[in-house]
Backbone as a ProteinNet text record, in pm:
[ID]
protein_1_A
[PRIMARY]
HARLNYVSVLEELGKYDEALKEIEFLEKTIDEDLNSVVIYAKARQYYYKNDFANAKKELENIVQNYASSSEARTAKSMLQLIQ
[TERTIARY]
3560.8	3462.9	3315.3	3229.7	3091	3016.2	3033.7	2980.3	3027.2	3152.2	3209.9	3157.1	3123.5	3061.3	2925	2853.2	2723.2	2723.3	2821.9	2848.2	2854.4	2938.1	2960.6	2821.4	2740.7	2615.6	2513.3	2517.3	2440.1	2469.9	2606.4	2668.6	2609	2628.8	2575	2433.4	2363.1	2210.9	2175.7	2278.7	2265.7	2208.1	2218.9	2169	2284.7	2330.8	2459.3	2427.3	2323.3	2286.1	2282.9	2237.4	2236.5	2385.6	2450.9	2604.2	2670.9	2652.2	2709.6	2687.8	2562.7	2527.1	2600.6	2614.4	2688.6	2837.5	2889.5	3029.3	3053.5	2952.9	2965.2	2978.1	2907.2	2917.1	3057.7	3096.8	3236.9	3335.3	3352.4	3443.9	3465.7	3359	3375.3	3408.7	3402.5	3421.1	3536.6	3574.4	3666.5	3818.6	3895.2	4034.9	4108.2	4220.4	4279.8	4342.9	4371.6	4427.6	4326.4	4195.7	4111.3	4059.9	4107.3	4073.9	4074.9	4183.8	4189.6	4078.2	4052.5	3942.9	3801.2	3770.5	3641	3637.2	3753.9	3759.7	3731.1	3785.6	3783.4	3634.5	3570.9	3435.3	3341.3	3377.6	3294	3324.7	3453.6	3466.8	3380.2	3390.5	3307.9	3152.9	3109	2960.5	2942.9	3022.5	3014.9	3016.3	3114	3145.9	3007	2957.6	2856.6	2714	2720	2600	2637.9	2742.5	2793	2825.3	2863.4	2907.2	3042.6	3108.8	3254.6	3331.5	3280.1	3363.5	3398.9	3293.6	3312.3	3410.6	3383.5	3458.5	3607.7	3624.1	3767.3	3830.7	3764.9	3818.5	3866.1	3770.6	3794.9	3920	3920.7	4033.1	4167.3	4168.8	4282.1	4342.3	4237.4	4262.9	4337.6	4303.1	4367.4	4501.7	4515.4	4649.4	4740.2	4704.7	4782.1	4814	4727.4	4735.3	4765.8	4733.3	4750.2	4828.7	4943.2	4998.3	5050.4	5093.7	5147.2	5041	4914.2	4811.3	4762.9	4705.4	4652.7	4550.1	4471.2	4363.8	4421.6	4522.3	4594.9	4622	4675.4	4702.9	4568.2	4462.5	4327.8	4281.3	4300.8	4250.9	4300.5	4424.5	4497.4	4439.1	4407.4	4343.7	4202	4126	3997.6	4003.9	4095.6	4122.3	4137.3	4203	4223.1	4086.8	3997.4	3857.2	3775.4	3793.5	3699.6	3784.6	3896.1	3960.1	3953.2
24267.5	24363	24309.1	24350.1	24287.5	24293.8	24402	24423.7	24312.8	24278.8	24199.3	24049.8	24027.5	23904.6	23888.4	24007.6	24024.9	23984.6	24044.2	24009.3	23864.8	23790.1	23650.9	23579.2	23625	23555.8	23571.8	23703.5	23717.5	23636.5	23614.1	23536.9	23392.1	23348.5	23208.3	23193.1	23299	23296.1	23311.1	23326	23362.5	23501.3	23596.8	23732.4	23812	23797	23855.2	24011.6	24051.7	24189	24263.4	24215.6	24276.7	24276.5	24179.1	24166.3	24282.7	24304.5	24412.4	24552.5	24563.6	24699.6	24711.8	24611.7	24632.1	24651.6	24582.7	24602	24758.3	24823.7	24942.9	25041	25007.7	25087.8	25064.9	24950.5	24909.4	24967.5	24982.6	25040.8	25185.6	25253.2	25393.9	25419	25312.1	25324.6	25258	25152	25067.5	25115.4	25058.5	25093.4	25042.2	25112.6	25074.5	24948.1	24887.4	24751	24647.6	24670.6	24576.9	24577.5	24673.7	24696.2	24565.4	24481.3	24359.5	24264.4	24269.9	24161.8	24215.9	24334.4	24376.6	24364.4	24391.9	24377.2	24231.9	24138.4	23993.1	23955.6	24015	23980.7	24025	24137.4	24189.3	24108.2	24061.7	23975.5	23840.9	23784.4	23675	23686.9	23793.6	23807.1	23817.8	23890.7	23894.9	23748.2	23690.8	23548.5	23461.5	23474.6	23379.9	23426.4	23552.4	23598.2	23567.6	23509.1	23463.5	23604.8	23715.8	23827.6	23823.6	23737.3	23707.1	23825.6	23924.1	24027.8	24125.8	24151.1	24225.6	24157.8	24019.7	23949.3	23958.5	23931.5	23936.5	24078.6	24178.8	24315.7	24339.4	24288.8	24301.1	24225.3	24090.5	24006.4	24061	24108.5	24175.1	24292.3	24364.4	24464.5	24435	24318	24266.3	24217.6	24151	24094.4	24205.9	24320.2	24435.5	24521	24546.6	24644.9	24593.9	24468.5	24409.2	24272.4	24275.6	24147.2	24063.9	24128.3	24055.4	24010.6	24030.9	23981.7	23849.9	23770.8	23650.8	23642.2	23748.6	23751.7	23749.9	23804.4	23793.1	23658.9	23583.6	23444.3	23368.8	23389.8	23335.6	23379.6	23508.6	23578.9	23528.5	23494.9	23432.8	23299.3	23215.7	23085.8	23103.2	23199.8	23235.4	23281.5	23349.2	23414.1	23306.5	23183.5	23085.7	23011.5	23012.8	22947.3	23021.6	23143.2	23230.2	23273.2	23244.9	23277.3	23160.5
-18576.8	-18624.4	-18642	-18560.7	-18563.4	-18688.2	-18771.4	-18898.2	-18984	-18984.1	-19078	-19049.6	-18917.4	-18874.5	-18928.5	-18934.7	-18993.4	-19139.2	-19210.6	-19345.4	-19380	-19284.2	-19301.9	-19279.7	-19185.3	-19170.7	-19281.3	-19332	-19459.6	-19577.3	-19585.4	-19704.5	-19678.6	-19561.5	-19533.7	-19555.9	-19537.4	-19564	-19707.9	-19801.7	-19936.1	-19969	-19865.4	-19887.5	-19944.8	-20052.8	-20115.5	-20139	-20186.6	-20200.5	-20073	-19958	-19836.3	-19777.3	-19809	-19759.7	-19826.4	-19965.9	-20043	-19986.2	-19942.9	-19883.4	-19748.3	-19669.5	-19550.1	-19582.1	-19690.2	-19716.6	-19766.1	-19832.4	-19878.9	-19753.1	-19659.5	-19522.5	-19467.9	-19452.4	-19403.8	-19478.5	-19606.5	-19682.2	-19648.5	-19597.5	-19560.6	-19416.5	-19344.9	-19193.9	-19140.2	-19190.1	-19135.6	-19123	-19040.2	-19031.5	-19158.9	-19203.8	-19318.5	-19323.7	-19205.4	-19188.5	-19227.1	-19224.8	-19261.9	-19406.9	-19486.1	-19623.6	-19700.3	-19704.3	-19769.4	-19741.4	-19613.3	-19561.2	-19620.4	-19621.6	-19661.4	-19836.8	-19879.9	-20036.8	-20071.6	-19992.1	-20032.1	-20005.2	-19890.6	-19864.9	-19988.1	-20024.6	-20144	-20264.6	-20303.2	-20409.4	-20401.7	-20274.1	-20258.6	-20280.6	-20246.1	-20268.1	-20433.5	-20495.6	-20639	-20707.6	-20650.9	-20698.8	-20680.6	-20572.6	-20523.1	-20607.4	-20646.6	-20735.8	-20885.8	-20907.6	-21048.5	-21125.9	-21062.7	-21114.7	-21123.4	-21221.6	-21221.7	-21258.8	-21334.5	-21381.7	-21261.7	-21177	-21056.9	-20947.6	-20939.2	-20858.3	-20892.8	-21019	-21072.3	-21041.2	-21059.1	-21044.2	-20899	-20803.1	-20661.6	-20630.9	-20666.9	-20627.3	-20688.3	-20811.5	-20862.5	-20780.4	-20737.8	-20670.4	-20528.4	-20464.2	-20349.2	-20376.2	-20486.8	-20529.8	-20557.3	-20617.5	-20646.7	-20542.5	-20455.5	-20365.2	-20207.8	-20196.6	-20055.2	-20084.7	-20152.2	-20197.7	-20071.4	-19969.6	-19846.1	-19759.1	-19786.4	-19701.9	-19729.8	-19622.8	-19651.7	-19748.7	-19752.9	-19842.1	-20001.5	-20017.4	-20148.2	-20191.5	-20107.6	-20144	-20182.9	-20095.9	-20137.2	-20267.7	-20284.2	-20406.8	-20525.7	-20513	-20637.3	-20671	-20567.8	-20593.9	-20655.8	-20600.3	-20651.7	-20779.5	-20826	-20950.2	-21054.5	-21012.4	-21114.3	-21131.8	-21035.1	-21060.5	-21161.5	-21175.8	-21261.6	-21400.6	-21423.3	-21549	-21649.6
[MASK]
+++++++++++++++++++++++++++++++++++++++++++++++++++++++++++++++++++++++++++++++++++

């Protein structure tokens, strides 16, 4: 998905607020099978902004609701970093 790639570019540039705006759009328009990917991207933006409370909330959402996804495994590791 091109917009997900754009989010990655914004993240690499340190433009986390812009990335979060793109993610808000994606959350409303993407196919359900990409939800865990988008939520993980959102969690990363919060993490890089040092907003650990929101990062933790999004990471826990992935672990609880998308347990079989590859993002859930990564989310568990990331949760250990912020707890």
